[in-house]
mmCIF file of C-alpha atoms in Angstrom:
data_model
loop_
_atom_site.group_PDB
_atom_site.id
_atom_site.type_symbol
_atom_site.label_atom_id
_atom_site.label_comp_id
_atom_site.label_asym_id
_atom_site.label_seq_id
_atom_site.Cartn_x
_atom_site.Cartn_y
_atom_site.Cartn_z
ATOM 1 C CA UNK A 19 241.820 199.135 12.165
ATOM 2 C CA UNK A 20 241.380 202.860 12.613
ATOM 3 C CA UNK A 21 237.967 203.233 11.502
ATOM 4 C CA UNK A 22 237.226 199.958 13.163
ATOM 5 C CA UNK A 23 238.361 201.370 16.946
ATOM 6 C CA UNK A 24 236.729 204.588 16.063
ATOM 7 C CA UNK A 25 233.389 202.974 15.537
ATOM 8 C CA UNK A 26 234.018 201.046 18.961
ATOM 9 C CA UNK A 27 234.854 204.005 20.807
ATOM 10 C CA UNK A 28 231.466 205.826 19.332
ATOM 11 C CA UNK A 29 229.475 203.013 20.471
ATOM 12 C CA UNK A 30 230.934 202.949 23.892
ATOM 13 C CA UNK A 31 230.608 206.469 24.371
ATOM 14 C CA UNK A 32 226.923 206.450 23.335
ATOM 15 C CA UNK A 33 226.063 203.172 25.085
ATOM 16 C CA UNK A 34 227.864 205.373 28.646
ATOM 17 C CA UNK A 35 226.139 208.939 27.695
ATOM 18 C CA UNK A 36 223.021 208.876 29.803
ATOM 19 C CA UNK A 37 225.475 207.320 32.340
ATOM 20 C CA UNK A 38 227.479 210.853 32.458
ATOM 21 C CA UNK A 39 224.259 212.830 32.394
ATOM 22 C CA UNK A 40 223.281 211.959 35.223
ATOM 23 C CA UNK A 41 226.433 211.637 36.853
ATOM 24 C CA UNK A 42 226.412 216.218 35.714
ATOM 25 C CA UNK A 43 223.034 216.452 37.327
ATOM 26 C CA UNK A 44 223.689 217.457 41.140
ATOM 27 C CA UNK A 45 221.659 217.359 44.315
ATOM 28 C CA UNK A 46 221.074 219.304 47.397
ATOM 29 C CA UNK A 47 223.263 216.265 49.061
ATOM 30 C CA UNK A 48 225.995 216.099 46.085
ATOM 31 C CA UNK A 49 226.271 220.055 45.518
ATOM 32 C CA UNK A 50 228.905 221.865 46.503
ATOM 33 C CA UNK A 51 228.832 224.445 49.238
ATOM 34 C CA UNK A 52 229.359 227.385 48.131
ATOM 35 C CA UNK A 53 227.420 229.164 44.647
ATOM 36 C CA UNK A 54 225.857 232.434 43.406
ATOM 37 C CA UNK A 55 222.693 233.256 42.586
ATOM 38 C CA UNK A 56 220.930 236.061 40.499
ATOM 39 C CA UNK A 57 217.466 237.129 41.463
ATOM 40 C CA UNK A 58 214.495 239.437 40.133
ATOM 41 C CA UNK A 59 212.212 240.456 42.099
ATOM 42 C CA UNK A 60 208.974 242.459 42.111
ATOM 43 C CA UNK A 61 207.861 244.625 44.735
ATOM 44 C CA UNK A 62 205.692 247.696 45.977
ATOM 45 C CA UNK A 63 205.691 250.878 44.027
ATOM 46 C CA UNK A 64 207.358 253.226 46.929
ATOM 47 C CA UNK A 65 204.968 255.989 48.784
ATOM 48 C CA UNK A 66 207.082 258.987 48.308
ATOM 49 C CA UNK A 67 206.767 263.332 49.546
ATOM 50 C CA UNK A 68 209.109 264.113 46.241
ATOM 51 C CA UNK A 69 205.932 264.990 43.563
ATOM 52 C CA UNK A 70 203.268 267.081 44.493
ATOM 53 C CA UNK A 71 199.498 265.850 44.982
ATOM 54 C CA UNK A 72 197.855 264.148 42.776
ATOM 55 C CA UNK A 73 200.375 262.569 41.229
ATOM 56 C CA UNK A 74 200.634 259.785 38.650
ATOM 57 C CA UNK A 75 202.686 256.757 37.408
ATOM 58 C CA UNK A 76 203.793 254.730 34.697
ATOM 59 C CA UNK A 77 203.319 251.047 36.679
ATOM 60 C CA UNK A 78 202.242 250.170 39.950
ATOM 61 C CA UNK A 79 204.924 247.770 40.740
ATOM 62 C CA UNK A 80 208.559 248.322 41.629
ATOM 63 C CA UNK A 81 211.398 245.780 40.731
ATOM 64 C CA UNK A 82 214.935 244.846 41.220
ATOM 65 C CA UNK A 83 217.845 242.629 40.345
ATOM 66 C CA UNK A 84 220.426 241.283 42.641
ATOM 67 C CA UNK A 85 223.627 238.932 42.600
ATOM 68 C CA UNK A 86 223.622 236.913 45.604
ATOM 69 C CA UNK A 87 226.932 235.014 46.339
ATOM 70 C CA UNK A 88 226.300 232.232 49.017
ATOM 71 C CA UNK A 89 227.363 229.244 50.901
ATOM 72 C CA UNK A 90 224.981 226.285 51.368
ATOM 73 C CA UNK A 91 225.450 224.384 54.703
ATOM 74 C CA UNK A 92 222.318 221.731 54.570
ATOM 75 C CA UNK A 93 220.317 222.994 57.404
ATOM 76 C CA UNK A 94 221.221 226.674 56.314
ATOM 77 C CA UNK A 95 222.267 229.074 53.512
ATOM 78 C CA UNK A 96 224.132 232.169 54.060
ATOM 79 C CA UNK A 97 223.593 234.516 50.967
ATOM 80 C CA UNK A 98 225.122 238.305 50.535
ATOM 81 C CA UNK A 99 222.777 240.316 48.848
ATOM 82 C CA UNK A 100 223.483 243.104 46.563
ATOM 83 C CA UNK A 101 220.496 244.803 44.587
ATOM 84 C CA UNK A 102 219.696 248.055 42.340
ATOM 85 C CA UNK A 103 215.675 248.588 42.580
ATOM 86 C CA UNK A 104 213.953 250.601 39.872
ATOM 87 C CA UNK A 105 211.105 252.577 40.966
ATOM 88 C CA UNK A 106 208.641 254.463 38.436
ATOM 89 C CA UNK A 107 208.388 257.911 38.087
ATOM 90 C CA UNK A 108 206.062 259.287 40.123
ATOM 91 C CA UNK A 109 204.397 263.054 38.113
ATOM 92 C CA UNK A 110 202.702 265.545 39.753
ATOM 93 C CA UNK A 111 201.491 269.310 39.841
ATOM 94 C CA UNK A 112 200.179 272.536 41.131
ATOM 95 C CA UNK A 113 200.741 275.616 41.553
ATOM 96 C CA UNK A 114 202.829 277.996 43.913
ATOM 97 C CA UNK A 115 203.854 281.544 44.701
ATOM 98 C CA UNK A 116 205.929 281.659 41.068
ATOM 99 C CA UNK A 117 202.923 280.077 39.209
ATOM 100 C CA UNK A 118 201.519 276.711 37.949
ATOM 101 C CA UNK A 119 203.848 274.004 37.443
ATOM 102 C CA UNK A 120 204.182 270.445 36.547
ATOM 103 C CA UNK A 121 207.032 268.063 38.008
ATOM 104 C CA UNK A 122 208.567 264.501 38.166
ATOM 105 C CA UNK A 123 210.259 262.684 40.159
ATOM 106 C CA UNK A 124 212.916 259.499 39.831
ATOM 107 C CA UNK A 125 214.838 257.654 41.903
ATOM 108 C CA UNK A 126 217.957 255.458 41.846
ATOM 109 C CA UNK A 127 218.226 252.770 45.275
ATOM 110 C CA UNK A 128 220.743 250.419 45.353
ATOM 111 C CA UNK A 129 220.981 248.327 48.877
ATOM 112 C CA UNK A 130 223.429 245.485 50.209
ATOM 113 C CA UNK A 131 222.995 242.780 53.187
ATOM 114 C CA UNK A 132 222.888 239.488 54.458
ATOM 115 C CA UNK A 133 220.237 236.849 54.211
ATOM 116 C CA UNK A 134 219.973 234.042 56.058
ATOM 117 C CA UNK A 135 217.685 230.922 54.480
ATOM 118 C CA UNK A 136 216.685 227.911 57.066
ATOM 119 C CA UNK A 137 215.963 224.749 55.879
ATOM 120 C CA UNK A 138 212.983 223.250 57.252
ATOM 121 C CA UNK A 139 212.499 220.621 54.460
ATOM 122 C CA UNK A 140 213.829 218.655 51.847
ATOM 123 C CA UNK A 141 212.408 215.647 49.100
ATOM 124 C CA UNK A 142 213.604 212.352 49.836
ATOM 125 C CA UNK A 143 215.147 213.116 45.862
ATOM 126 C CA UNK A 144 216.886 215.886 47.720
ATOM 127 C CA UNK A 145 216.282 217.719 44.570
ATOM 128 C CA UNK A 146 213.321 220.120 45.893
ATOM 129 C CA UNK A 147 213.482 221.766 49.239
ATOM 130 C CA UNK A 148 211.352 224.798 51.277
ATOM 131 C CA UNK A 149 212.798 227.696 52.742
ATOM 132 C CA UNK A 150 212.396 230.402 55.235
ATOM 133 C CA UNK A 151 213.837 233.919 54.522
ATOM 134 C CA UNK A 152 215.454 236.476 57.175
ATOM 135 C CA UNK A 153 217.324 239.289 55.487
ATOM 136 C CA UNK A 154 218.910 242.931 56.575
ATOM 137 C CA UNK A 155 220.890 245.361 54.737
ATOM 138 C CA UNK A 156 221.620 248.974 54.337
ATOM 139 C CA UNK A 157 220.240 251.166 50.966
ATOM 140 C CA UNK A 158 220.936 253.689 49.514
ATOM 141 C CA UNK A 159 218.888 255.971 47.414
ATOM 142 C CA UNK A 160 219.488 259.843 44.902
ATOM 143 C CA UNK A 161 216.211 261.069 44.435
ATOM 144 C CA UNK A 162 215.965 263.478 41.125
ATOM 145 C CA UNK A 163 213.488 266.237 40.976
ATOM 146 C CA UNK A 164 212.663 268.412 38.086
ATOM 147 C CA UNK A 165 209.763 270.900 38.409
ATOM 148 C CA UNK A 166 208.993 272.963 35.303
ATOM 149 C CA UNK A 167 207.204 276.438 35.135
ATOM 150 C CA UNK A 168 206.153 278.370 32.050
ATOM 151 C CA UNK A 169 209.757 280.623 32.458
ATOM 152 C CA UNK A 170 212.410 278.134 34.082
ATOM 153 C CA UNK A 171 212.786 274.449 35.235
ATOM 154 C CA UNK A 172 214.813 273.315 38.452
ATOM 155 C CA UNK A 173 216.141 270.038 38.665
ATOM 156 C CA UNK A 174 217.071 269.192 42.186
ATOM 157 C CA UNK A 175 219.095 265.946 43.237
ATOM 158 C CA UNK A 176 218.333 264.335 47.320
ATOM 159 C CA UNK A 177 220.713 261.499 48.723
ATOM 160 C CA UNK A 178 219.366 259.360 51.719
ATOM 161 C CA UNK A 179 219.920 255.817 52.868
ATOM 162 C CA UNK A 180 218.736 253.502 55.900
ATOM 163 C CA UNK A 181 218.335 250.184 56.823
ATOM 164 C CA UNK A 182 215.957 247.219 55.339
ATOM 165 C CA UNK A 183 214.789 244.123 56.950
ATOM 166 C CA UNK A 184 212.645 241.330 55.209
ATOM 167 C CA UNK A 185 211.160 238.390 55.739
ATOM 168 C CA UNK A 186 209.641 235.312 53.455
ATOM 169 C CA UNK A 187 209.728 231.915 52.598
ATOM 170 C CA UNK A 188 210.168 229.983 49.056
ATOM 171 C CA UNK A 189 210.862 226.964 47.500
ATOM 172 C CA UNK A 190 214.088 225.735 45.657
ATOM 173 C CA UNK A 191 213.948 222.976 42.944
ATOM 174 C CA UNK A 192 216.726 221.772 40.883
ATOM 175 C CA UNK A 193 216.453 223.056 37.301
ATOM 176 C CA UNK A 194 219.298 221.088 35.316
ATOM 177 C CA UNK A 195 223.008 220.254 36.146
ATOM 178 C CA UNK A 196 224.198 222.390 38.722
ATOM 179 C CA UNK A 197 221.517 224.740 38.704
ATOM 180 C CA UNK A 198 218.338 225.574 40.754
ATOM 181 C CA UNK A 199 215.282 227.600 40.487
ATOM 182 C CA UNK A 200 214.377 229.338 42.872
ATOM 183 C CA UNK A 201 210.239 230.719 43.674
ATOM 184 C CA UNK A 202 210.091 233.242 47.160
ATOM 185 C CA UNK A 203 207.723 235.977 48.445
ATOM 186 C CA UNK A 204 207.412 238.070 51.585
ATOM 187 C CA UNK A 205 207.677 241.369 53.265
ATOM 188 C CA UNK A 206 210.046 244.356 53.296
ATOM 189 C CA UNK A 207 210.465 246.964 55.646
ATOM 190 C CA UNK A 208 212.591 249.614 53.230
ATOM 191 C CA UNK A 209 211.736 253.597 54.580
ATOM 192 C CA UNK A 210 213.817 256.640 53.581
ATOM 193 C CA UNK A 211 212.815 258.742 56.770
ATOM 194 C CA UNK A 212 215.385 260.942 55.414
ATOM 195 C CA UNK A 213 217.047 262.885 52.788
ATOM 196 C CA UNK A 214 219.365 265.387 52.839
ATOM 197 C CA UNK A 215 220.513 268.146 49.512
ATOM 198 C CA UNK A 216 222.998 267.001 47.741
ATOM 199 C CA UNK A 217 223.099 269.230 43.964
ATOM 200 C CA UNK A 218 221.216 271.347 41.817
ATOM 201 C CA UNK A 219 218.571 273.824 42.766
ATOM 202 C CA UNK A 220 215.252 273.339 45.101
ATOM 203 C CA UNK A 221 212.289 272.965 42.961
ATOM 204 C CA UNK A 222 210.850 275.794 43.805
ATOM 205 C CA UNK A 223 213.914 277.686 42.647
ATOM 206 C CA UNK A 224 215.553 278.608 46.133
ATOM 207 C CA UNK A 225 219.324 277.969 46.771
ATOM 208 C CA UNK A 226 220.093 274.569 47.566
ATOM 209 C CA UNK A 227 221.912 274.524 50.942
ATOM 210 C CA UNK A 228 224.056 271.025 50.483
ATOM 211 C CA UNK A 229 223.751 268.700 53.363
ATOM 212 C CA UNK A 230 220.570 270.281 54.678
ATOM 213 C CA UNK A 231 217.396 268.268 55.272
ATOM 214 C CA UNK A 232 214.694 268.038 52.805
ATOM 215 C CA UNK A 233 211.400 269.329 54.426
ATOM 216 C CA UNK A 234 207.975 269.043 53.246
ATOM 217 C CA UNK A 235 206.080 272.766 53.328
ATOM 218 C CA UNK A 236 203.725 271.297 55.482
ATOM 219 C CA UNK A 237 206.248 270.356 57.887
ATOM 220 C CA UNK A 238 208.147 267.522 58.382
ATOM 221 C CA UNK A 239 211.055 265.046 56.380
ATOM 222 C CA UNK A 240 210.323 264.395 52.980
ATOM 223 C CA UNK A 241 210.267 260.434 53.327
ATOM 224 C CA UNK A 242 210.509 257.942 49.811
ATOM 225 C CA UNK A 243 209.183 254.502 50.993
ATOM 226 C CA UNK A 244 209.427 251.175 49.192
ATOM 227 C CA UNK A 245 208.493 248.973 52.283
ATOM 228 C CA UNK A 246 205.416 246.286 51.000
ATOM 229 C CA UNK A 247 205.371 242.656 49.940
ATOM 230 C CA UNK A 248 207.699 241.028 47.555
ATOM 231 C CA UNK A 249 207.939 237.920 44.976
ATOM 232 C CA UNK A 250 210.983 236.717 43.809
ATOM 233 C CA UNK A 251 212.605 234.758 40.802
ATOM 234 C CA UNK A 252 216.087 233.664 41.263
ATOM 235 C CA UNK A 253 218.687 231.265 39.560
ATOM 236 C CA UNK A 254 221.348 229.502 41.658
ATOM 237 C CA UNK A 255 224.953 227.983 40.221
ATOM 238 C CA UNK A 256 226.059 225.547 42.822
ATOM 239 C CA UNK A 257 229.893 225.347 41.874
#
């Protein structure tokens, strides 16, 4: 009798197992409202003052990762955002007062905002939808510098931050279950105007004055920019 009710319960469950599929496979009418998301993105290597002319680089192309908690109101999706961007090296050269010298520069940004996604269309399936893409933040960025002559090398550490504003569209499809893909691109406004000393010793082997502005010798605020156009990858959990 065992074995018997076994073998009925098997064939019951199998017979009902596409049934609870896709009862697990949600909807942008069934999912919840609320989720988070993780996103990579690509975007523009930055213009930067911190290497001296002509410099060089290992890629062309910045990226970043973010976590992007949210809540999904139909019409509208209100997502934090919370990113670190890598940025290559940038190398450069030349020579000064002391001598010839060769030096690199890297850079560590992390940024955190608010972006707000509108809705302008979804599939009848209400499985695929379009979005547009209005975002601002504040960043944060430590610039390191190390410039090496034949008899010494300086390393010098900058800390500056400011605010970002971007803007895009995308489109949102769901993947499997509970979770969607999600395809984006657009433009960033992301300038460091700014930086200020913050460790180490100047390049050029002065004192380092903490707090004080970073100047360029031609006059000026030493400025790291990653403002340029943007695609993005992301994966959503709807909850």
């Amino acid at each position: 009798m065992y074995v018997h009710n076994t073998k009925l319960a098997l064939a019951l469950f199998l017979l009902l197992l596409p049934t609870l599929a896709e009862a697990k496979l949600s909807n942008f009418a069934s999912r919840s409202n609320f989720g988070v998301g993780i996103d990579g993105i690509l975007e523009a290597k930055p213009s930067s003052d911190f290497a001296t002319s002509p410099t060089s680089s290992a890629s062309s192309i910045s990226h970043a990762f973010g976590i992007q908690p949210y809540g999904d109101f139909g019409n509208f999706v209100v997502k934090g955002d919370f990113s670190l961007h890598y940025a290559p090296d940038i190398s450069g050269g030349g020579t000064d007062a002391t001598g010839k010298f060769t030096e690199s520069s890297s850079s560590s940004v992390w940024s955190a905002g608010v972006i707000l996604e509108l809705i302008p269309y979804v599939a009848k399936s209400q499985r695929e939808r379009i979005f547009l893409k209005f975002g601002a933040g504040e960043g944060k960025a430590t610039i390191t510098n190390t410039r090496s002559y034949p008899a010494a090398t300086n390393v010098e550490k900058d800390s500056g931050s400011t605010e970002y504003y971007l803007a895009g569209a995308g489109y949102e499809f769901f993947l499997l279950q509970n979770y969607s893909l999600e395809l984006g691109a657009g433009y960033e406004s992301f300038n460091f105007g700014k930086f200020t000393y913050s460790s180490g010793t100047q390049v050029n082997g002065n004192t380092l004055v903490n707090g004080a502005t970073v100047s360029k010798t031609s006059g000026g605020n030493k400025a790291f920019d990653l403002s340029g156009f943007y695609f993005n990858l992301g994966l959503n959990l709807h909850f």
